[in-house]
């Protein structure tokens, strides 16, 4: 009676100093922004060789490709091998729109100031167009999975490439919808590729500011998606769709949305490739064949399916590997060997090399270099309190803790996409 009541032990997670954290975040964003602006003006002085600059920006674009494919193949557990189709749709959309906008501006050299109008509009159109096709392709994923879904996505990518490559204008006098579609498709240049209005070349507005800046931005978005309620729901569907649906995760909504997001990301990557400074100024359908899709899959699997940082590493690694093979093919040693072995074509053998690497990964490290882990994730300490001290309850292992991504079927259904 005389004893004072014991003060209950708080099990709440210690708060974070919001002011200092927000300041740090703002400083990081400002630093990245200043860096990419400086790169846009001075990268040519730092790296005089245009082929090296092109390689660096291509690596950043391939990071976007890997990050977008990781949403559907890594987080959602679907098996799409037609990502080249979405990249191609984005590339052609941006190339056509940028060429017409450039002509309406009076031509001339693509300026940095003008790029703030051209690039955002082109990439937005690319994302919307690719996302629309992603929605249409994603609908069959509700009933298909595994090899069957892979066949559907591969068929979509090949149909897109062949339609663009073989389209011919109808020379008849018809004025129907199909005649207009045929005329529009044939204006894309067919097998020769699209070279802009009046074959003047696609204007290359996307400099280092846009390429590296968007790679960093979409990397952050992919990170937030993974550790959000929406990302946990995707991983729950991947582990056990029936159990996830039983706790309120809607498979239809999450599967189709993941296809749309992955396709939109691929469209943005394709748009950047088409407008990339130091590029060729031409968009060719052969750039979006099965080899492109296979490269994208290899990036994700090599780095770690489900890992954001792993996918980025895979994208960079494959880009430089392809370039190394091209340089090796042109070396004097290989050229001398080709005199006695004409079949020696390392570029053609790239698929075999990739297949051998993937087989080795399946045997030695099936989860890839990082698995689902992230390079910069931190373990969250368990809160001290009676629950942990007495050992009466276990802390549930969630994907947000270590980034392992093993979503439990019994978790509560997420109610939003916030991280």
CSV table of C-alpha atoms in Angstrom, one decimal:
chain,number,residue,atom,x,y,z
A,1,UNK,CA,0.0,0.0,0.0
A,2,UNK,CA,2.8,2.3,0.9
A,3,UNK,CA,4.9,1.3,-2.1
A,4,UNK,CA,4.8,3.4,-5.2
A,5,UNK,CA,3.6,1.8,-8.4
A,6,UNK,CA,6.5,0.6,-10.6
A,7,UNK,CA,7.1,2.6,-13.7
A,8,UNK,CA,6.4,0.5,-16.8
A,9,UNK,CA,9.4,-0.3,-19.0
A,10,UNK,CA,8.9,1.4,-22.4
A,11,UNK,CA,9.4,-0.9,-25.4
A,12,UNK,CA,9.0,1.9,-27.9
A,13,UNK,CA,11.8,2.3,-30.5
A,14,UNK,CA,14.0,5.3,-29.6
A,15,UNK,CA,13.1,8.3,-31.7
A,16,UNK,CA,15.4,9.8,-34.3
A,17,UNK,CA,16.5,13.4,-34.3
A,18,UNK,CA,14.3,14.4,-37.3
A,19,UNK,CA,15.9,17.8,-37.7
A,20,UNK,CA,19.5,16.5,-38.1
A,21,UNK,CA,18.4,13.6,-40.2
A,22,UNK,CA,16.5,15.8,-42.6
A,23,UNK,CA,19.5,18.2,-42.8
A,24,UNK,CA,21.8,15.3,-43.7
A,25,UNK,CA,19.4,14.0,-46.3
A,26,UNK,CA,19.1,17.5,-47.8
A,27,UNK,CA,22.9,17.9,-47.9
A,28,UNK,CA,23.3,14.5,-49.6
A,29,UNK,CA,20.7,15.4,-52.3
A,30,UNK,CA,22.3,18.8,-52.8
A,31,UNK,CA,25.7,17.2,-53.1
A,32,UNK,CA,24.5,14.7,-55.7
A,33,UNK,CA,22.8,17.4,-57.7
A,34,UNK,CA,25.9,19.6,-57.8
A,35,UNK,CA,28.0,16.6,-58.8
A,36,UNK,CA,25.8,15.6,-61.8
A,37,UNK,CA,25.6,19.3,-62.9
A,38,UNK,CA,29.4,19.6,-62.9
A,39,UNK,CA,29.7,16.2,-64.7
A,40,UNK,CA,27.4,17.5,-67.5
A,41,UNK,CA,29.8,20.4,-68.1
A,42,UNK,CA,33.2,19.0,-67.3
A,43,UNK,CA,33.0,15.2,-68.0
A,44,UNK,CA,34.3,15.9,-71.5
A,45,UNK,CA,37.4,17.5,-70.0
A,46,UNK,CA,37.9,14.8,-67.4
A,47,UNK,CA,37.3,11.9,-69.9
A,48,UNK,CA,38.4,13.2,-73.4
A,49,UNK,CA,37.7,9.8,-75.1
A,50,UNK,CA,34.0,9.9,-76.3
A,51,UNK,CA,33.9,6.1,-76.3
A,52,UNK,CA,34.8,5.9,-72.6
A,53,UNK,CA,32.2,8.6,-71.8
A,54,UNK,CA,29.6,6.6,-73.8
A,55,UNK,CA,30.5,3.4,-71.8
A,56,UNK,CA,30.1,5.2,-68.5
A,57,UNK,CA,26.7,6.5,-69.4
A,58,UNK,CA,25.7,3.2,-70.9
A,59,UNK,CA,26.6,1.5,-67.6
A,60,UNK,CA,24.3,4.0,-65.7
A,61,UNK,CA,21.5,3.2,-68.2
A,62,UNK,CA,22.0,-0.6,-67.7
A,63,UNK,CA,21.8,0.0,-63.9
A,64,UNK,CA,18.3,1.4,-64.6
A,65,UNK,CA,17.5,-1.7,-66.8
A,66,UNK,CA,18.6,-4.1,-64.0
A,67,UNK,CA,16.8,-2.1,-61.2
A,68,UNK,CA,13.5,-2.2,-63.2
A,69,UNK,CA,13.7,-5.9,-64.1
A,70,UNK,CA,14.5,-6.7,-60.4
A,71,UNK,CA,11.1,-5.5,-59.4
A,72,UNK,CA,9.3,-8.2,-61.4
A,73,UNK,CA,12.0,-11.0,-61.5
A,74,UNK,CA,13.5,-10.4,-58.1
A,75,UNK,CA,10.9,-9.0,-55.7
A,76,UNK,CA,7.7,-10.4,-57.3
A,77,UNK,CA,9.3,-13.7,-58.3
A,78,UNK,CA,7.8,-13.7,-61.8
A,79,UNK,CA,10.1,-14.8,-64.7
A,80,UNK,CA,10.0,-12.2,-67.5
A,81,UNK,CA,12.5,-12.6,-70.3
A,82,UNK,CA,11.1,-9.9,-72.6
A,83,UNK,CA,12.4,-6.8,-71.0
A,84,UNK,CA,14.0,-5.7,-74.3
A,85,UNK,CA,10.6,-5.0,-75.6
A,86,UNK,CA,9.9,-2.4,-72.9
A,87,UNK,CA,13.3,-0.9,-73.4
A,88,UNK,CA,12.7,-0.6,-77.2
A,89,UNK,CA,9.3,1.0,-76.7
A,90,UNK,CA,10.9,3.6,-74.5
A,91,UNK,CA,13.7,4.2,-76.9
A,92,UNK,CA,11.5,4.7,-80.0
A,93,UNK,CA,9.0,6.9,-78.1
A,94,UNK,CA,11.7,9.2,-76.8
A,95,UNK,CA,13.5,9.3,-80.2
A,96,UNK,CA,10.4,10.2,-82.2
A,97,UNK,CA,9.2,12.8,-79.7
A,98,UNK,CA,12.7,14.4,-79.2
A,99,UNK,CA,13.3,14.6,-83.0
A,100,UNK,CA,10.0,16.4,-83.6
A,101,UNK,CA,10.5,18.7,-80.6
A,102,UNK,CA,14.0,19.5,-81.7
A,103,UNK,CA,12.8,20.5,-85.2
A,104,UNK,CA,10.0,22.7,-83.7
A,105,UNK,CA,12.7,24.5,-81.7
A,106,UNK,CA,14.5,25.3,-84.9
A,107,UNK,CA,17.2,22.6,-84.8
A,108,UNK,CA,20.8,23.5,-83.9
A,109,UNK,CA,22.9,21.8,-81.2
A,110,UNK,CA,21.0,20.3,-78.2
A,111,UNK,CA,21.5,22.7,-75.3
A,112,UNK,CA,21.6,21.9,-71.6
A,113,UNK,CA,18.8,24.5,-71.0
A,114,UNK,CA,16.6,23.0,-73.7
A,115,UNK,CA,17.1,19.5,-72.3
A,116,UNK,CA,15.0,20.5,-69.2
A,117,UNK,CA,12.0,20.6,-71.6
A,118,UNK,CA,12.8,17.8,-74.0
A,119,UNK,CA,14.2,15.1,-71.6
A,120,UNK,CA,11.4,15.1,-69.0
A,121,UNK,CA,8.6,15.1,-71.6
A,122,UNK,CA,10.3,12.3,-73.6
A,123,UNK,CA,11.0,10.1,-70.6
A,124,UNK,CA,7.5,10.6,-69.2
A,125,UNK,CA,6.0,9.6,-72.6
A,126,UNK,CA,8.4,6.6,-72.7
A,127,UNK,CA,7.4,5.5,-69.2
A,128,UNK,CA,3.7,5.8,-69.9
A,129,UNK,CA,3.9,4.0,-73.2
A,130,UNK,CA,6.0,1.1,-71.9
A,131,UNK,CA,3.9,1.0,-68.7
A,132,UNK,CA,0.8,0.6,-70.9
A,133,UNK,CA,2.3,-2.4,-72.7
A,134,UNK,CA,3.5,-3.7,-69.3
A,135,UNK,CA,-0.1,-3.6,-68.1
A,136,UNK,CA,-1.3,-5.6,-71.2
A,137,UNK,CA,1.5,-8.1,-70.8
A,138,UNK,CA,1.1,-8.3,-67.0
A,139,UNK,CA,-2.6,-9.4,-67.3
A,140,UNK,CA,-1.6,-13.0,-68.4
A,141,UNK,CA,0.7,-13.2,-65.4
A,142,UNK,CA,-2.4,-13.7,-63.2
A,143,UNK,CA,-2.8,-17.2,-64.7
A,144,UNK,CA,0.7,-18.0,-65.9
A,145,UNK,CA,4.0,-18.5,-64.1
A,146,UNK,CA,7.4,-20.0,-64.6
A,147,UNK,CA,8.2,-21.2,-68.2
A,148,UNK,CA,4.7,-20.2,-69.5
A,149,UNK,CA,5.1,-16.6,-68.4
A,150,UNK,CA,8.6,-16.5,-69.8
A,151,UNK,CA,7.3,-17.6,-73.2
A,152,UNK,CA,4.6,-14.9,-73.2
A,153,UNK,CA,7.1,-12.1,-72.4
A,154,UNK,CA,9.7,-13.4,-74.9
A,155,UNK,CA,7.0,-13.5,-77.6
A,156,UNK,CA,6.0,-9.9,-76.8
A,157,UNK,CA,9.6,-8.7,-77.2
A,158,UNK,CA,10.2,-10.5,-80.4
A,159,UNK,CA,6.8,-9.4,-81.9
A,160,UNK,CA,7.7,-5.8,-81.1
A,161,UNK,CA,11.1,-6.1,-82.7
A,162,UNK,CA,9.9,-7.8,-85.9
A,163,UNK,CA,6.9,-5.5,-86.3
A,164,UNK,CA,9.3,-2.5,-86.2
A,165,UNK,CA,11.9,-4.1,-88.5
A,166,UNK,CA,9.4,-5.3,-91.2
A,167,UNK,CA,6.7,-2.6,-91.2
A,168,UNK,CA,5.9,-1.2,-94.6
A,169,UNK,CA,3.6,1.6,-95.6
A,170,UNK,CA,0.4,0.6,-97.5
A,171,UNK,CA,0.7,2.0,-101.0
A,172,UNK,CA,-3.0,1.7,-101.6
A,173,UNK,CA,-5.5,4.5,-101.4
A,174,UNK,CA,-7.1,3.3,-98.2
A,175,UNK,CA,-7.4,5.7,-95.3
A,176,UNK,CA,-8.4,3.3,-92.5
A,177,UNK,CA,-6.9,2.9,-89.1
A,178,UNK,CA,-4.7,0.0,-90.2
A,179,UNK,CA,-3.3,2.1,-93.1
A,180,UNK,CA,-2.4,4.9,-90.7
A,181,UNK,CA,-0.8,2.5,-88.2
A,182,UNK,CA,1.3,0.9,-91.0
A,183,UNK,CA,2.4,4.3,-92.2
A,184,UNK,CA,3.4,5.3,-88.7
A,185,UNK,CA,5.4,2.1,-88.1
A,186,UNK,CA,7.1,2.3,-91.5
A,187,UNK,CA,8.3,5.9,-90.7
A,188,UNK,CA,10.4,4.4,-87.9
A,189,UNK,CA,12.9,3.2,-90.5
A,190,UNK,CA,12.5,-0.5,-90.5
A,191,UNK,CA,15.6,-2.6,-90.4
A,192,UNK,CA,17.8,0.5,-91.0
A,193,UNK,CA,16.6,2.1,-87.8
A,194,UNK,CA,15.1,5.4,-86.9
A,195,UNK,CA,17.4,8.4,-87.6
A,196,UNK,CA,15.2,11.3,-86.7
A,197,UNK,CA,13.2,13.7,-88.9
A,198,UNK,CA,14.5,13.8,-92.4
A,199,UNK,CA,17.2,11.3,-91.3
A,200,UNK,CA,19.0,14.1,-89.5
A,201,UNK,CA,19.8,11.9,-86.5
A,202,UNK,CA,18.1,11.7,-83.2
A,203,UNK,CA,19.1,14.8,-81.1
A,204,UNK,CA,21.2,13.7,-78.1
A,205,UNK,CA,19.8,15.7,-75.2
A,206,UNK,CA,20.5,13.4,-72.3
A,207,UNK,CA,23.9,14.3,-70.9
A,208,UNK,CA,25.6,13.1,-67.7
A,209,UNK,CA,23.2,15.3,-65.6
A,210,UNK,CA,20.2,13.3,-66.7
A,211,UNK,CA,21.8,9.8,-67.1
A,212,UNK,CA,23.7,9.7,-63.7
A,213,UNK,CA,21.1,11.8,-61.9
A,214,UNK,CA,18.2,9.5,-62.9
A,215,UNK,CA,20.3,6.4,-62.1
A,216,UNK,CA,20.7,7.7,-58.6
A,217,UNK,CA,17.1,8.8,-58.3
A,218,UNK,CA,15.6,5.5,-59.5
A,219,UNK,CA,18.1,3.6,-57.3
A,220,UNK,CA,16.6,5.4,-54.3
A,221,UNK,CA,13.0,4.7,-55.5
A,222,UNK,CA,13.9,1.0,-56.0
A,223,UNK,CA,15.3,0.9,-52.4
A,224,UNK,CA,12.2,2.6,-51.0
A,225,UNK,CA,10.0,0.1,-52.9
A,226,UNK,CA,11.8,-2.9,-51.5
A,227,UNK,CA,11.5,-1.8,-47.9
A,228,UNK,CA,7.9,-0.5,-48.2
A,229,UNK,CA,4.7,-2.4,-47.3
A,230,UNK,CA,4.2,-2.8,-51.1
A,231,UNK,CA,7.6,-4.5,-51.5
A,232,UNK,CA,7.0,-6.8,-48.5
A,233,UNK,CA,3.7,-7.8,-50.1
A,234,UNK,CA,5.5,-8.7,-53.4
A,235,UNK,CA,7.9,-10.9,-51.5
A,236,UNK,CA,5.1,-12.5,-49.6
A,237,UNK,CA,3.4,-13.4,-52.9
A,238,UNK,CA,6.7,-14.8,-54.2
A,239,UNK,CA,7.2,-17.0,-51.2
A,240,UNK,CA,3.6,-18.3,-50.9
A,241,UNK,CA,0.8,-16.8,-53.0
A,242,UNK,CA,-2.0,-18.7,-51.2
A,243,UNK,CA,-0.9,-17.7,-47.7
A,244,UNK,CA,-0.3,-14.1,-48.8
A,245,UNK,CA,-3.8,-13.9,-50.3
A,246,UNK,CA,-5.2,-15.4,-47.1
A,247,UNK,CA,-3.9,-12.4,-45.1
A,248,UNK,CA,-5.3,-9.8,-47.5
A,249,UNK,CA,-2.6,-9.4,-50.2
A,250,UNK,CA,-4.4,-9.0,-53.5
A,251,UNK,CA,-2.4,-11.0,-56.1
A,252,UNK,CA,-4.1,-9.3,-59.1
A,253,UNK,CA,-3.3,-5.8,-57.9
A,254,UNK,CA,0.3,-6.5,-56.9
A,255,UNK,CA,1.3,-8.7,-59.9
A,256,UNK,CA,0.0,-6.3,-62.6
A,257,UNK,CA,1.3,-3.2,-60.8
A,258,UNK,CA,4.8,-4.8,-60.6
A,259,UNK,CA,4.7,-5.4,-64.3
A,260,UNK,CA,3.7,-1.8,-65.0
A,261,UNK,CA,6.4,-0.4,-62.7
A,262,UNK,CA,9.1,-2.7,-64.2
A,263,UNK,CA,8.0,-1.8,-67.8
A,264,UNK,CA,8.0,1.9,-67.1
A,265,UNK,CA,11.5,1.7,-65.6
A,266,UNK,CA,12.6,-0.2,-68.7
A,267,UNK,CA,11.0,2.5,-70.9
A,268,UNK,CA,12.9,5.3,-69.0
A,269,UNK,CA,16.2,3.4,-69.5
A,270,UNK,CA,15.4,2.9,-73.2
A,271,UNK,CA,14.6,6.6,-73.6
A,272,UNK,CA,17.9,7.6,-72.0
A,273,UNK,CA,19.8,5.2,-74.3
A,274,UNK,CA,18.1,6.8,-77.4
A,275,UNK,CA,18.9,10.4,-76.3
A,276,UNK,CA,22.3,9.7,-74.6
A,277,UNK,CA,25.0,12.2,-75.4
A,278,UNK,CA,28.0,10.6,-77.3
A,279,UNK,CA,25.5,8.1,-78.7
A,280,UNK,CA,25.0,7.2,-82.4
A,281,UNK,CA,21.8,9.2,-83.0
A,282,UNK,CA,20.0,6.2,-84.3
A,283,UNK,CA,17.6,3.7,-82.8
A,284,UNK,CA,17.8,0.2,-84.4
A,285,UNK,CA,15.4,-2.7,-83.7
A,286,UNK,CA,18.3,-5.1,-83.5
A,287,UNK,CA,19.4,-3.4,-80.4
A,288,UNK,CA,16.4,-4.9,-78.6
A,289,UNK,CA,16.7,-8.6,-79.5
A,290,UNK,CA,16.8,-11.6,-77.1
A,291,UNK,CA,20.4,-10.8,-76.4
A,292,UNK,CA,19.4,-7.6,-74.7
A,293,UNK,CA,16.8,-9.4,-72.5
A,294,UNK,CA,19.3,-12.1,-71.6
A,295,UNK,CA,21.8,-9.4,-70.6
A,296,UNK,CA,19.2,-7.9,-68.3
A,297,UNK,CA,18.4,-11.2,-66.7
A,298,UNK,CA,22.1,-11.9,-66.2
A,299,UNK,CA,22.5,-8.5,-64.5
A,300,UNK,CA,19.8,-9.3,-62.0
A,301,UNK,CA,20.8,-13.0,-61.3
A,302,UNK,CA,24.5,-12.2,-61.1
A,303,UNK,CA,24.2,-9.3,-58.6
A,304,UNK,CA,21.5,-11.1,-56.5
A,305,UNK,CA,17.8,-11.5,-57.4
A,306,UNK,CA,15.9,-9.2,-55.1
A,307,UNK,CA,18.8,-7.0,-54.1
A,308,UNK,CA,18.8,-3.4,-55.3
A,309,UNK,CA,22.5,-2.8,-54.8
A,310,UNK,CA,23.2,-6.3,-56.3
A,311,UNK,CA,21.3,-5.4,-59.4
A,312,UNK,CA,23.2,-2.2,-59.8
A,313,UNK,CA,26.5,-4.0,-59.5
A,314,UNK,CA,25.3,-6.6,-62.0
A,315,UNK,CA,24.4,-3.9,-64.5
A,316,UNK,CA,27.8,-2.2,-64.2
A,317,UNK,CA,29.7,-5.5,-64.4
A,318,UNK,CA,27.8,-6.8,-67.5
A,319,UNK,CA,28.4,-3.4,-69.3
A,320,UNK,CA,32.1,-3.5,-68.8
A,321,UNK,CA,32.3,-7.2,-69.5
A,322,UNK,CA,30.6,-6.7,-72.9
A,323,UNK,CA,33.0,-3.9,-73.7
A,324,UNK,CA,36.0,-6.0,-72.7
A,325,UNK,CA,34.8,-8.8,-75.0
A,326,UNK,CA,34.5,-6.3,-77.9
A,327,UNK,CA,38.1,-5.0,-77.2
A,328,UNK,CA,39.4,-8.5,-76.9
A,329,UNK,CA,37.8,-9.4,-80.2
A,330,UNK,CA,39.6,-6.6,-81.9
A,331,UNK,CA,43.0,-7.3,-80.4
A,332,UNK,CA,45.8,-8.5,-82.6
A,333,UNK,CA,46.1,-11.8,-80.7
A,334,UNK,CA,42.5,-12.8,-81.5
A,335,UNK,CA,42.8,-11.5,-85.1
A,336,UNK,CA,45.9,-13.6,-85.6
A,337,UNK,CA,44.1,-16.7,-84.2
A,338,UNK,CA,41.2,-16.0,-86.6
A,339,UNK,CA,43.4,-16.7,-89.6
A,340,UNK,CA,43.6,-20.3,-88.5
A,341,UNK,CA,40.2,-20.4,-86.8
A,342,UNK,CA,37.7,-18.3,-88.7
A,343,UNK,CA,34.9,-19.4,-86.4
A,344,UNK,CA,36.5,-17.6,-83.4
A,345,UNK,CA,34.0,-14.7,-82.7
A,346,UNK,CA,33.9,-13.7,-79.1
A,347,UNK,CA,30.9,-11.5,-79.6
A,348,UNK,CA,29.0,-14.5,-81.0
A,349,UNK,CA,30.3,-16.6,-78.1
A,350,UNK,CA,29.0,-14.2,-75.5
A,351,UNK,CA,25.8,-16.1,-74.9
A,352,UNK,CA,27.8,-19.3,-74.3
A,353,UNK,CA,30.1,-17.4,-71.8
A,354,UNK,CA,27.1,-16.0,-70.0
A,355,UNK,CA,25.4,-19.4,-69.9
A,356,UNK,CA,28.6,-20.9,-68.3
A,357,UNK,CA,28.7,-18.1,-65.8
A,358,UNK,CA,25.1,-18.7,-64.8
A,359,UNK,CA,25.6,-22.4,-64.5
A,360,UNK,CA,28.6,-21.8,-62.2
A,361,UNK,CA,26.5,-19.4,-60.1
A,362,UNK,CA,23.7,-21.9,-59.8
A,363,UNK,CA,26.2,-24.5,-58.5
A,364,UNK,CA,28.5,-22.3,-56.4
A,365,UNK,CA,26.3,-19.4,-55.3
A,366,UNK,CA,22.7,-19.8,-56.5
A,367,UNK,CA,21.6,-16.6,-54.7
A,368,UNK,CA,24.0,-14.4,-56.7
A,369,UNK,CA,26.8,-12.2,-55.4
A,370,UNK,CA,24.6,-10.6,-52.7
A,371,UNK,CA,21.5,-12.7,-52.6
A,372,UNK,CA,18.8,-10.4,-51.3
A,373,UNK,CA,21.2,-8.6,-49.0
A,374,UNK,CA,22.0,-4.9,-49.5
A,375,UNK,CA,25.4,-3.3,-49.2
A,376,UNK,CA,24.3,-0.4,-47.1
A,377,UNK,CA,21.5,-1.9,-45.0
A,378,UNK,CA,21.9,-1.8,-41.2
A,379,UNK,CA,20.6,-4.3,-38.7
A,380,UNK,CA,18.0,-2.8,-36.4
A,381,UNK,CA,18.6,-3.5,-32.8
A,382,UNK,CA,15.8,-5.2,-30.9
A,383,UNK,CA,14.2,-2.9,-28.3
A,384,UNK,CA,15.2,-3.7,-24.7
A,385,UNK,CA,12.2,-4.6,-22.6
A,386,UNK,CA,10.4,-7.4,-20.7
A,387,UNK,CA,9.5,-9.2,-23.9
A,388,UNK,CA,13.1,-9.7,-24.9
A,389,UNK,CA,14.5,-10.0,-21.4
A,390,UNK,CA,12.1,-12.9,-20.5
A,391,UNK,CA,12.3,-14.5,-23.8
A,392,UNK,CA,8.6,-14.9,-23.9
A,393,UNK,CA,8.2,-13.7,-27.4
A,394,UNK,CA,10.4,-13.7,-30.6
A,395,UNK,CA,11.1,-10.8,-32.8
A,396,UNK,CA,9.6,-11.5,-36.1
A,397,UNK,CA,12.1,-11.7,-39.0
A,398,UNK,CA,10.9,-9.2,-41.6
A,399,UNK,CA,12.4,-8.1,-44.9
A,400,UNK,CA,12.9,-4.6,-43.6
A,401,UNK,CA,15.4,-5.7,-40.9
A,402,UNK,CA,18.3,-7.2,-42.7
A,403,UNK,CA,17.1,-6.9,-46.3
A,404,UNK,CA,16.9,-10.7,-46.6
A,405,UNK,CA,13.5,-10.4,-48.2
A,406,UNK,CA,12.0,-13.5,-46.7
A,407,UNK,CA,8.5,-12.3,-46.4
A,408,UNK,CA,6.5,-14.3,-44.0
A,409,UNK,CA,3.1,-15.6,-45.1
A,410,UNK,CA,1.6,-14.7,-41.7
A,411,UNK,CA,2.5,-11.0,-41.8
A,412,UNK,CA,-0.2,-8.4,-41.8
A,413,UNK,CA,-1.4,-7.2,-45.2
A,414,UNK,CA,0.3,-3.9,-46.1
A,415,UNK,CA,-2.0,-0.9,-46.3
A,416,UNK,CA,0.2,1.5,-48.3
A,417,UNK,CA,3.3,1.9,-50.3
A,418,UNK,CA,5.1,4.1,-47.9
A,419,UNK,CA,8.6,3.0,-46.7
